[in-house]
Amino acid sequence: MREIKFPENFLWGGATSASQFEGGYTKGGKGLTVSDVLTVGSKNRNRKITWAFPNSDEIQYSDVGGFWGDITVNDEGVIKVFQNEYYPSHNASDFYSRYEEDLALLHELGLKSYRMSISWSRIYPNGDDEIPNQEGLKFYRQIFELCHKYHIKPIVTLEHYDVPLGITVKYGGWKNRRVIDLFVRYAETVITEYKNFVDYWIPFNEINSVTVETFKNAGMLKCNDGDRAQAAYNKFLASALTYKIAKKIRPDFQIGCMVAMTLSYPKTCAPEDQFEALKRCREYDSFLDVLVKGTYPNYKLIEYKQKNIKLNIETKDEEILSQSCVDFIGFSYYTSGVVTKQKVENELHLLGPTNPYLKTNAWGWGIDPLGLRYSLNYLYDRYKKPLFIVENGYGDNDIIENGSIKDNERIDYMKSHLLSVSDAINIDGVNVIGYTPWGIIDCISLGTGEIKKRYGVIYVDVDSEGKGSFSRIKKQSFYWYQNVIKTNGKDL
Ligand code: BG6
């Protein structure tokens, strides 16, 4: 019989990020980030960066550019916020003023851990300020004190699609090596400040999307392959230096990395499709090799050589990278993709052609619980590091009926994925340390900016134009997940 069992001390949790959840975008001295200049989009409409020509107030829009798209902000363009435009991050779910109520709800839910991010620009408003913003430090201190009171372990990401806009404007984003020191100073400030409250740190969210989501993840505008490669390299160094500093502050800190897992199946058994799938795996492998093993794989170095990419490397870099390998691997898993050598119409970005064996959600993301077990095995076989599922979930446009939300599809999704996790642990012997489903309280979608793509077990009463009371309502999945945690996963 299938045994359903989770380790004692399994970190049952939930996840959010500052720019998608906090709001209060200029409150308490916070500076703007790349997220704050992004408009709302939809499944078929990209989010836009807003900007103006110098000495003009006329709004200009440019596609945000994810998945290799070009960003067409004019070189002279001034990126800014316009009065009559709607920017979802500005109020998001208003955690900024409701954190007490929200943390009490997470406590009631029974969470053992809460993955959240600190907004760099709340601490250093422009990214490069001389001294940290005390109000920003105080804000997160209050949150960590409450987590401590509720015995919830914070899992803290230091940059989650939230690069200070000053880093873009003044430094051109992460392709610039000077950004490494600025980030590390910010990291050192917060790790020192909260050393008694936080045990788990993740320097970067989905570090492998730095070469894809170049604006959101790296704060870069127009860029070429060399810039993308350098931005990744600079983040590797920043992550390693953060590791080094953190371990000096408290040797027992757990410092992890975080990648987006886009497991991709070959469309056919044609060897060409198999090889395409291998190439797709390498899009996260090559990142993990540096973060976990401290070296670039040969194929990446050859690729750089062929593309004539010369990284800006300094003498000590190799030593830094090889001596600061992460303690655990965090990853996000929502769905799987399909790859093929053939040309495919209507390709859904990186996910490739539709997988006829999977049901999808309203945004076309296939539901593939076995893919999670596959991913856990794949990562554990390859790296033998503790694994932490720091994002997973079902985005849906929940409906309130007679005051309640019956989100059975979300329960089915979480249940089937947790069964897969249990199998990976009990049948395959994988070391999984926790599960923090995404957007545990509804927050805005990263991809489309809509809040109607909801993931939470707690509903936030606001629509995708920012209208609503912001009050919180427990969904059916709240009670289900509460019981799962209470029984340590026995009662799925
Ligand atoms: C992950 C991100 O890629 O996917 C989250 O780390 C994001 O920030 C999540 O919200 C889900 O994507 P989306 O576009 O549905 O919000």
Short mmCIF file of C-alpha atoms and ligand atoms in Angstrom, two decimals:
data_model
loop_
_atom_site.label_atom_id
_atom_site.label_comp_id
_atom_site.label_asym_id
_atom_site.label_seq_id
_atom_site.Cartn_x
_atom_site.Cartn_y
_atom_site.Cartn_z
CA MET A 1 0.00 0.00 0.00
CA ARG A 2 1.10 3.54 -0.75
CA GLU A 3 2.53 4.97 2.44
CA ILE A 4 1.85 8.67 3.00
CA LYS A 5 4.43 10.05 5.36
CA PHE A 6 6.42 13.23 5.85
CA PRO A 7 9.48 13.72 8.02
CA GLU A 8 9.13 15.17 11.49
CA ASN A 9 10.02 18.87 11.39
CA PHE A 10 8.89 19.04 7.76
CA LEU A 11 8.63 22.75 6.98
CA TRP A 12 4.96 23.07 6.03
CA GLY A 13 4.54 26.61 4.88
CA GLY A 14 3.36 29.17 2.40
CA ALA A 15 5.10 31.73 0.19
CA THR A 16 4.70 35.31 -1.01
CA SER A 17 7.02 38.01 -2.33
CA ALA A 18 7.29 41.69 -1.44
CA SER A 19 6.39 43.21 -4.80
CA GLN A 20 3.43 40.89 -5.32
CA PHE A 21 2.02 41.04 -1.81
CA GLU A 22 3.18 44.00 0.27
CA GLY A 23 1.90 47.13 -1.46
CA GLY A 24 2.80 50.36 0.37
CA TYR A 25 5.08 51.02 -2.58
CA THR A 26 6.35 54.40 -1.36
CA LYS A 27 5.38 54.10 2.30
CA GLY A 28 8.02 54.16 5.03
CA GLY A 29 10.65 55.61 2.71
CA LYS A 30 10.63 52.75 0.18
CA GLY A 31 12.12 53.50 -3.24
CA LEU A 32 10.70 52.32 -6.57
CA THR A 33 11.57 48.92 -7.97
CA VAL A 34 11.26 47.50 -11.47
CA SER A 35 7.89 46.01 -10.46
CA ASP A 36 6.48 49.42 -9.58
CA VAL A 37 6.62 50.63 -13.19
CA LEU A 38 4.84 47.61 -14.66
CA THR A 39 1.23 47.79 -15.79
CA VAL A 40 -1.33 45.01 -15.55
CA GLY A 41 -1.59 42.52 -18.44
CA SER A 42 -3.53 39.33 -19.09
CA LYS A 43 -3.06 35.87 -20.55
CA ASN A 44 -2.85 37.39 -24.04
CA ARG A 45 -1.57 40.86 -23.24
CA ASN A 46 1.96 41.58 -22.02
CA ARG A 47 2.65 43.81 -19.07
CA LYS A 48 4.29 47.12 -20.07
CA ILE A 49 6.99 49.37 -18.68
CA THR A 50 5.84 53.01 -18.57
CA TRP A 51 8.21 55.82 -19.50
CA ALA A 52 8.39 59.25 -21.15
CA PHE A 53 10.75 61.12 -23.42
CA PRO A 54 12.80 63.78 -21.57
CA ASN A 55 10.77 66.94 -20.81
CA SER A 56 7.54 65.23 -21.79
CA ASP A 57 4.61 63.97 -19.77
CA GLU A 58 3.18 61.81 -22.50
CA ILE A 59 3.08 58.19 -21.39
CA GLN A 60 4.95 55.64 -23.51
CA TYR A 61 4.61 51.87 -23.13
CA SER A 62 7.14 49.13 -23.84
CA ASP A 63 6.66 45.39 -23.56
CA VAL A 64 8.43 44.03 -20.51
CA GLY A 65 10.35 41.68 -22.75
CA GLY A 66 10.28 38.28 -20.97
CA PHE A 67 11.15 35.15 -22.94
CA TRP A 68 13.70 36.84 -25.18
CA GLY A 69 11.39 39.67 -26.30
CA ASP A 70 13.02 43.03 -26.94
CA ILE A 71 12.49 45.92 -24.56
CA THR A 72 12.03 49.06 -26.58
CA VAL A 73 12.42 51.83 -24.01
CA ASN A 74 14.21 54.64 -25.84
CA ASP A 75 17.81 55.24 -24.68
CA GLU A 76 16.85 58.72 -23.49
CA GLY A 77 13.56 57.51 -21.98
CA VAL A 78 12.72 58.28 -18.34
CA ILE A 79 11.07 55.27 -16.70
CA LYS A 80 8.43 56.46 -14.27
CA VAL A 81 5.05 56.13 -12.63
CA PHE A 82 2.09 57.99 -14.18
CA GLN A 83 -0.90 59.20 -12.19
CA ASN A 84 -3.71 57.70 -14.27
CA GLU A 85 -2.15 54.31 -14.89
CA TYR A 86 -2.83 51.22 -12.78
CA TYR A 87 0.24 49.45 -11.35
CA PRO A 88 -0.66 46.26 -9.46
CA SER A 89 2.38 46.27 -7.16
CA HIS A 90 1.50 49.64 -5.63
CA ASN A 91 -1.12 48.25 -3.30
CA ALA A 92 -0.79 44.55 -4.16
CA SER A 93 -2.58 42.71 -1.31
CA ASP A 94 -1.81 45.47 1.20
CA PHE A 95 0.24 43.26 3.51
CA TYR A 96 2.10 46.44 4.42
CA SER A 97 -0.77 47.62 6.60
CA ARG A 98 -2.37 44.23 7.31
CA TYR A 99 0.61 42.13 8.33
CA GLU A 100 -0.67 41.57 11.86
CA GLU A 101 -3.97 40.15 10.64
CA ASP A 102 -2.22 38.11 7.94
CA LEU A 103 0.35 36.56 10.25
CA ALA A 104 -2.40 35.71 12.72
CA LEU A 105 -4.21 33.91 9.88
CA LEU A 106 -1.04 32.02 8.91
CA HIS A 107 -0.69 31.03 12.55
CA GLU A 108 -4.27 29.80 12.60
CA LEU A 109 -3.50 27.82 9.45
CA GLY A 110 -0.73 26.14 11.44
CA LEU A 111 2.24 27.12 9.26
CA LYS A 112 5.67 26.05 10.44
CA SER A 113 7.41 28.28 7.91
CA TYR A 114 6.66 31.37 5.84
CA ARG A 115 8.67 32.14 2.74
CA MET A 116 8.69 35.87 2.06
CA SER A 117 11.03 38.37 0.50
CA ILE A 118 12.55 41.57 1.75
CA SER A 119 12.33 44.44 -0.70
CA TRP A 120 15.87 45.75 -1.25
CA SER A 121 14.43 49.22 -1.93
CA ARG A 122 12.71 49.32 1.47
CA ILE A 123 16.16 49.03 3.03
CA TYR A 124 18.24 50.93 0.47
CA PRO A 125 15.66 52.99 -1.46
CA ASN A 126 17.88 53.59 -4.49
CA GLY A 127 19.88 50.41 -4.14
CA ASP A 128 23.12 52.31 -3.51
CA ASP A 129 22.34 54.60 -0.57
CA GLU A 130 25.02 55.12 2.07
CA ILE A 131 22.87 54.19 5.04
CA PRO A 132 19.91 51.84 5.41
CA ASN A 133 16.39 53.15 5.83
CA GLN A 134 15.45 52.63 9.49
CA GLU A 135 11.72 52.53 8.80
CA GLY A 136 12.22 49.70 6.34
CA LEU A 137 14.32 47.77 8.86
CA LYS A 138 11.64 48.31 11.49
CA PHE A 139 8.89 47.02 9.18
CA TYR A 140 10.52 43.63 8.68
CA ARG A 141 11.58 43.42 12.33
CA GLN A 142 7.92 43.63 13.33
CA ILE A 143 7.11 40.82 10.93
CA PHE A 144 9.90 38.58 12.21
CA GLU A 145 8.93 39.27 15.82
CA LEU A 146 5.41 38.10 15.07
CA CYS A 147 6.71 35.02 13.23
CA HIS A 148 8.81 34.27 16.28
CA LYS A 149 5.81 34.65 18.56
CA TYR A 150 3.82 32.24 16.34
CA HIS A 151 6.71 29.75 15.98
CA ILE A 152 6.75 30.28 12.23
CA LYS A 153 10.20 30.05 10.66
CA PRO A 154 10.78 32.78 8.08
CA ILE A 155 12.46 31.61 4.86
CA VAL A 156 13.76 34.87 3.48
CA THR A 157 14.50 35.67 -0.16
CA LEU A 158 16.59 38.79 -0.67
CA GLU A 159 15.58 39.62 -4.23
CA HIS A 160 12.35 38.38 -5.78
CA TYR A 161 11.69 40.15 -9.11
CA ASP A 162 12.17 43.39 -7.23
CA VAL A 163 15.41 45.11 -8.33
CA PRO A 164 15.52 48.75 -7.17
CA LEU A 165 14.81 51.02 -10.14
CA GLY A 166 17.94 53.01 -9.23
CA ILE A 167 20.01 49.93 -10.11
CA THR A 168 18.49 49.99 -13.60
CA VAL A 169 18.77 53.71 -14.16
CA LYS A 170 22.21 54.31 -12.69
CA TYR A 171 23.99 51.01 -13.29
CA GLY A 172 22.13 49.36 -16.18
CA GLY A 173 21.04 46.45 -13.97
CA TRP A 174 22.80 43.22 -13.03
CA LYS A 175 25.15 43.14 -16.02
CA ASN A 176 27.25 45.71 -14.14
CA ARG A 177 29.74 44.21 -11.66
CA ARG A 178 29.30 47.17 -9.31
CA VAL A 179 25.85 45.86 -8.47
CA ILE A 180 27.44 42.84 -6.74
CA ASP A 181 28.87 44.98 -3.92
CA LEU A 182 25.65 46.94 -3.55
CA PHE A 183 23.64 43.76 -3.21
CA VAL A 184 26.10 42.21 -0.79
CA ARG A 185 26.02 45.30 1.40
CA TYR A 186 22.23 45.08 1.49
CA ALA A 187 22.43 41.35 2.24
CA GLU A 188 24.90 41.91 5.06
CA THR A 189 22.71 44.63 6.55
CA VAL A 190 19.59 42.50 6.76
CA ILE A 191 21.31 39.24 7.69
CA THR A 192 23.05 41.01 10.58
CA GLU A 193 19.88 42.82 11.61
CA TYR A 194 17.68 39.73 11.70
CA LYS A 195 20.23 37.08 12.62
CA ASN A 196 18.28 36.01 15.67
CA PHE A 197 15.01 35.61 13.79
CA VAL A 198 15.86 33.99 10.48
CA ASP A 199 17.66 30.66 9.90
CA TYR A 200 17.00 30.17 6.17
CA TRP A 201 18.14 32.63 3.50
CA ILE A 202 17.77 32.53 -0.28
CA PRO A 203 19.70 35.30 -2.05
CA PHE A 204 17.82 35.17 -5.37
CA ASN A 205 14.44 33.95 -6.50
CA GLU A 206 14.46 31.90 -9.74
CA ILE A 207 18.04 32.84 -10.48
CA ASN A 208 17.88 30.95 -13.78
CA SER A 209 15.32 33.36 -15.20
CA VAL A 210 17.91 36.15 -15.10
CA THR A 211 18.68 35.46 -18.75
CA VAL A 212 15.00 35.33 -19.71
CA GLU A 213 13.10 37.86 -17.59
CA THR A 214 15.85 40.41 -18.04
CA PHE A 215 13.92 43.44 -16.74
CA LYS A 216 12.08 41.85 -13.83
CA ASN A 217 14.93 39.64 -12.68
CA ALA A 218 18.00 41.66 -13.64
CA GLY A 219 16.75 45.23 -13.98
CA MET A 220 18.17 45.38 -17.52
CA LEU A 221 16.64 47.11 -20.52
CA LYS A 222 18.01 46.33 -23.98
CA CYS A 223 20.61 43.62 -23.68
CA ASN A 224 22.52 41.07 -25.70
CA ASP A 225 23.66 37.52 -24.95
CA GLY A 226 26.84 38.81 -23.33
CA ASP A 227 24.88 41.04 -20.93
CA ARG A 228 22.62 38.13 -19.98
CA ALA A 229 25.59 35.88 -19.30
CA GLN A 230 27.37 38.55 -17.28
CA ALA A 231 24.23 39.25 -15.23
CA ALA A 232 24.02 35.55 -14.35
CA TYR A 233 27.72 35.49 -13.47
CA ASN A 234 27.35 38.57 -11.26
CA LYS A 235 24.41 36.98 -9.43
CA PHE A 236 26.44 33.80 -8.85
CA LEU A 237 29.19 35.87 -7.27
CA ALA A 238 26.72 37.90 -5.21
CA SER A 239 25.12 34.69 -3.99
CA ALA A 240 28.51 33.17 -3.06
CA LEU A 241 29.65 36.34 -1.27
CA THR A 242 26.36 36.47 0.62
CA TYR A 243 26.94 32.86 1.66
CA LYS A 244 30.43 33.69 2.90
CA ILE A 245 29.33 36.71 4.93
CA ALA A 246 26.27 34.95 6.32
CA LYS A 247 28.33 31.99 7.55
CA LYS A 248 30.64 34.39 9.37
CA ILE A 249 27.67 35.94 11.10
CA ARG A 250 26.13 32.58 12.07
CA PRO A 251 27.76 29.36 10.88
CA ASP A 252 24.53 27.42 11.33
CA PHE A 253 22.54 29.55 8.89
CA GLN A 254 21.09 27.55 6.00
CA ILE A 255 21.81 29.37 2.76
CA GLY A 256 20.07 28.08 -0.33
CA CYS A 257 19.52 28.88 -3.95
CA MET A 258 16.27 28.90 -5.90
CA VAL A 259 15.63 27.89 -9.50
CA ALA A 260 12.53 27.72 -11.66
CA MET A 261 12.13 24.09 -12.58
CA THR A 262 10.72 23.79 -16.09
CA LEU A 263 10.92 20.06 -16.55
CA SER A 264 10.33 19.39 -20.25
CA TYR A 265 9.31 16.15 -21.92
CA PRO A 266 10.35 15.33 -25.47
CA LYS A 267 7.29 15.46 -27.74
CA THR A 268 8.25 12.22 -29.51
CA CYS A 269 10.85 9.51 -29.16
CA ALA A 270 12.74 10.99 -32.10
CA PRO A 271 16.34 11.35 -30.95
CA GLU A 272 16.21 15.02 -31.99
CA ASP A 273 13.37 15.66 -29.54
CA GLN A 274 15.25 13.80 -26.80
CA PHE A 275 18.25 15.96 -27.40
CA GLU A 276 16.13 19.12 -27.29
CA ALA A 277 14.84 17.98 -23.89
CA LEU A 278 18.40 17.50 -22.67
CA LYS A 279 19.23 21.02 -23.82
CA ARG A 280 16.21 22.35 -21.93
CA CYS A 281 17.36 20.61 -18.71
CA ARG A 282 20.66 22.33 -19.09
CA GLU A 283 18.92 25.67 -18.72
CA TYR A 284 18.59 24.99 -14.98
CA ASP A 285 21.44 22.47 -14.64
CA SER A 286 24.01 25.01 -15.75
CA PHE A 287 22.86 27.37 -12.99
CA LEU A 288 22.76 24.69 -10.33
CA ASP A 289 26.19 23.41 -11.31
CA VAL A 290 27.69 26.78 -10.44
CA LEU A 291 25.65 27.25 -7.27
CA VAL A 292 25.99 23.72 -5.92
CA LYS A 293 29.29 22.52 -7.37
CA GLY A 294 31.02 25.85 -7.86
CA THR A 295 31.91 25.42 -11.54
CA TYR A 296 30.41 26.04 -14.95
CA PRO A 297 29.70 22.91 -17.01
CA ASN A 298 31.83 22.51 -20.16
CA TYR A 299 28.92 22.93 -22.56
CA LYS A 300 28.22 26.39 -21.15
CA LEU A 301 31.83 27.47 -21.53
CA ILE A 302 31.88 26.19 -25.12
CA GLU A 303 28.60 27.99 -25.84
CA TYR A 304 30.08 31.26 -24.54
CA LYS A 305 33.18 30.77 -26.65
CA GLN A 306 31.16 30.11 -29.77
CA LYS A 307 29.04 33.20 -29.16
CA ASN A 308 32.20 35.19 -28.46
CA ILE A 309 30.99 36.01 -24.95
CA LYS A 310 33.85 37.07 -22.69
CA LEU A 311 32.83 37.31 -19.06
CA ASN A 312 34.31 40.06 -16.95
CA ILE A 313 36.15 37.85 -14.45
CA GLU A 314 38.44 38.94 -11.62
CA THR A 315 41.24 36.96 -10.00
CA LYS A 316 39.49 35.86 -6.83
CA ASP A 317 36.20 34.89 -8.46
CA GLU A 318 36.98 31.23 -9.00
CA GLU A 319 37.89 30.75 -5.35
CA ILE A 320 34.78 32.61 -4.19
CA LEU A 321 32.48 30.51 -6.35
CA SER A 322 34.06 27.20 -5.43
CA GLN A 323 34.12 27.85 -1.68
CA SER A 324 30.57 29.03 -1.16
CA CYS A 325 28.32 26.29 -2.44
CA VAL A 326 24.74 26.35 -1.16
CA ASP A 327 23.35 24.23 1.69
CA PHE A 328 20.02 23.41 0.06
CA ILE A 329 18.27 23.69 -3.30
CA GLY A 330 14.99 25.56 -3.38
CA PHE A 331 12.88 25.38 -6.49
CA SER A 332 9.52 26.36 -7.93
CA TYR A 333 7.42 23.78 -9.68
CA TYR A 334 4.03 24.51 -11.21
CA THR A 335 3.85 22.56 -14.42
CA SER A 336 5.93 20.77 -17.02
CA GLY A 337 6.67 21.64 -20.62
CA VAL A 338 7.12 19.85 -23.91
CA VAL A 339 9.98 20.30 -26.37
CA THR A 340 10.41 19.34 -29.96
CA LYS A 341 12.71 20.11 -32.83
CA GLN A 342 9.72 20.73 -35.07
CA LYS A 343 8.23 24.17 -35.51
CA VAL A 344 5.10 24.53 -33.39
CA GLU A 345 2.25 26.99 -33.87
CA ASN A 346 0.86 28.83 -30.81
CA GLU A 347 3.78 27.97 -28.61
CA LEU A 348 3.09 28.99 -25.02
CA HIS A 349 6.49 30.50 -24.36
CA LEU A 350 8.93 28.18 -22.62
CA LEU A 351 6.31 25.54 -21.92
CA GLY A 352 6.20 24.61 -25.60
CA PRO A 353 3.36 22.76 -27.30
CA THR A 354 0.33 21.55 -25.35
CA ASN A 355 0.73 18.22 -23.59
CA PRO A 356 -2.35 16.17 -24.55
CA TYR A 357 -1.96 13.97 -21.46
CA LEU A 358 -2.47 16.82 -18.99
CA LYS A 359 -5.45 18.88 -17.89
CA THR A 360 -4.70 22.59 -17.71
CA ASN A 361 -5.76 25.55 -15.62
CA ALA A 362 -7.41 28.62 -17.18
CA TRP A 363 -3.98 30.04 -18.03
CA GLY A 364 -2.98 26.92 -19.98
CA TRP A 365 -0.59 25.50 -17.36
CA GLY A 366 -0.73 21.69 -17.36
CA ILE A 367 -1.33 19.86 -14.09
CA ASP A 368 1.43 17.30 -13.66
CA PRO A 369 2.00 15.96 -10.14
CA LEU A 370 4.24 13.13 -11.33
CA GLY A 371 6.44 15.79 -12.89
CA LEU A 372 7.13 17.03 -9.36
CA ARG A 373 8.28 13.57 -8.25
CA TYR A 374 10.39 13.39 -11.40
CA SER A 375 11.93 16.79 -10.64
CA LEU A 376 12.71 15.84 -7.04
CA ASN A 377 14.42 12.65 -8.18
CA TYR A 378 16.27 14.40 -10.96
CA LEU A 379 17.66 17.08 -8.64
CA TYR A 380 18.51 14.70 -5.84
CA ASP A 381 20.25 12.19 -8.09
CA ARG A 382 22.32 14.96 -9.53
CA TYR A 383 23.18 17.08 -6.49
CA LYS A 384 22.45 15.09 -3.30
CA LYS A 385 21.44 18.27 -1.48
CA PRO A 386 18.35 18.77 0.69
CA LEU A 387 15.50 19.96 -1.52
CA PHE A 388 12.93 22.57 -0.61
CA ILE A 389 9.80 23.06 -2.75
CA VAL A 390 9.50 26.78 -2.17
CA GLU A 391 6.76 27.40 -4.75
CA ASN A 392 3.95 25.27 -6.14
CA GLY A 393 0.28 25.94 -6.66
CA TYR A 394 -2.84 26.28 -8.74
CA GLY A 395 -3.73 29.67 -10.18
CA ASP A 396 -7.48 30.09 -10.56
CA ASN A 397 -10.12 32.78 -10.80
CA ASP A 398 -11.92 31.91 -7.56
CA ILE A 399 -15.59 32.75 -7.22
CA ILE A 400 -17.33 33.71 -3.97
CA GLU A 401 -20.69 31.99 -3.62
CA ASN A 402 -22.86 32.80 -0.61
CA GLY A 403 -19.80 34.12 1.16
CA SER A 404 -17.64 31.02 0.67
CA ILE A 405 -15.07 29.85 -1.85
CA LYS A 406 -15.14 26.19 -2.78
CA ASP A 407 -11.76 25.81 -4.46
CA ASN A 408 -11.86 22.05 -4.92
CA GLU A 409 -9.54 22.16 -7.95
CA ARG A 410 -6.85 23.79 -5.82
CA ILE A 411 -7.27 21.13 -3.13
CA ASP A 412 -6.99 18.39 -5.77
CA TYR A 413 -3.88 20.03 -7.19
CA MET A 414 -2.14 20.38 -3.82
CA LYS A 415 -3.18 16.91 -2.72
CA SER A 416 -1.88 15.20 -5.85
CA HIS A 417 1.39 17.10 -5.68
CA LEU A 418 1.88 16.28 -2.00
CA LEU A 419 1.25 12.60 -2.75
CA SER A 420 4.07 12.84 -5.25
CA VAL A 421 6.31 14.46 -2.65
CA SER A 422 5.50 11.67 -0.21
CA ASP A 423 6.38 9.07 -2.88
CA ALA A 424 9.64 10.83 -3.65
CA ILE A 425 10.50 10.73 0.05
CA ASN A 426 9.29 7.23 0.95
CA ILE A 427 9.79 5.25 -2.25
CA ASP A 428 12.68 7.09 -3.90
CA GLY A 429 14.59 8.20 -0.80
CA VAL A 430 14.76 11.88 -1.69
CA ASN A 431 15.54 14.34 1.10
CA VAL A 432 12.78 16.97 0.99
CA ILE A 433 12.78 19.49 3.83
CA GLY A 434 9.68 21.55 3.18
CA TYR A 435 6.80 22.74 1.06
CA THR A 436 5.75 26.39 0.84
CA PRO A 437 2.90 26.69 -1.69
CA TRP A 438 2.85 29.93 -3.64
CA GLY A 439 0.69 32.93 -2.83
CA ILE A 440 -0.67 31.35 0.33
CA ILE A 441 -2.68 34.56 0.72
CA ASP A 442 -3.75 35.78 -2.76
CA CYS A 443 -1.25 38.09 -4.37
CA ILE A 444 -0.75 39.55 -7.81
CA SER A 445 0.50 37.40 -10.64
CA LEU A 446 4.06 37.96 -11.71
CA GLY A 447 3.39 37.09 -15.33
CA THR A 448 0.19 39.01 -15.96
CA GLY A 449 -0.09 41.34 -12.95
CA GLU A 450 -3.68 40.19 -12.43
CA ILE A 451 -4.85 39.25 -8.96
CA LYS A 452 -7.59 37.13 -10.46
CA LYS A 453 -4.95 34.45 -11.07
CA ARG A 454 -5.24 33.46 -7.44
CA TYR A 455 -3.17 30.82 -5.67
CA GLY A 456 -4.06 31.36 -2.03
CA VAL A 457 -5.88 29.37 0.57
CA ILE A 458 -6.87 32.82 1.84
CA TYR A 459 -8.79 35.12 -0.52
CA VAL A 460 -8.11 38.85 -0.80
CA ASP A 461 -11.11 40.92 -1.82
CA VAL A 462 -9.61 43.02 -4.58
CA ASP A 463 -9.98 42.78 -8.35
CA SER A 464 -7.48 43.05 -11.18
CA GLU A 465 -8.06 46.81 -11.38
CA GLY A 466 -7.18 47.23 -7.71
CA LYS A 467 -10.79 47.74 -6.55
CA GLY A 468 -12.14 46.07 -3.42
CA SER A 469 -12.14 46.07 0.37
CA PHE A 470 -8.91 44.01 0.68
CA SER A 471 -10.60 41.95 3.37
CA ARG A 472 -9.45 38.35 3.81
CA ILE A 473 -11.70 35.28 3.43
CA LYS A 474 -10.66 31.71 4.22
CA LYS A 475 -11.23 29.39 1.27
CA GLN A 476 -12.20 25.74 1.55
CA SER A 477 -8.53 24.88 0.89
CA PHE A 478 -7.62 26.75 4.08
CA TYR A 479 -9.37 24.14 6.24
CA TRP A 480 -8.04 21.30 4.12
CA TYR A 481 -4.40 22.50 4.35
CA GLN A 482 -4.81 23.25 8.07
CA ASN A 483 -5.72 19.61 8.63
CA VAL A 484 -2.86 18.39 6.42
CA ILE A 485 -0.39 20.33 8.54
CA LYS A 486 -2.02 19.21 11.79
CA THR A 487 -1.67 15.56 10.80
CA ASN A 488 1.84 16.10 9.35
CA GLY A 489 0.54 15.12 5.93
CA LYS A 490 -1.05 11.82 7.00
CA ASP A 491 -4.51 13.09 6.22
CA LEU A 492 -4.22 14.40 2.68
C1 BG6 B 1 7.23 32.02 -10.08
C2 BG6 B 1 7.59 33.29 -9.38
O1 BG6 B 1 7.85 32.00 -11.31
O2 BG6 B 1 5.91 31.83 -10.47
C3 BG6 B 1 6.44 33.94 -8.63
O3 BG6 B 1 8.68 33.11 -8.51
C4 BG6 B 1 5.20 33.88 -9.49
O4 BG6 B 1 6.83 35.25 -8.31
C5 BG6 B 1 4.86 32.41 -9.73
O5 BG6 B 1 4.12 34.57 -8.97
C6 BG6 B 1 3.59 32.14 -10.50
O6 BG6 B 1 3.57 32.83 -11.71
P1 BG6 B 1 2.38 33.79 -12.04
O7 BG6 B 1 2.75 34.47 -13.30
O8 BG6 B 1 1.19 32.93 -12.18
O9 BG6 B 1 2.28 34.74 -10.90
#
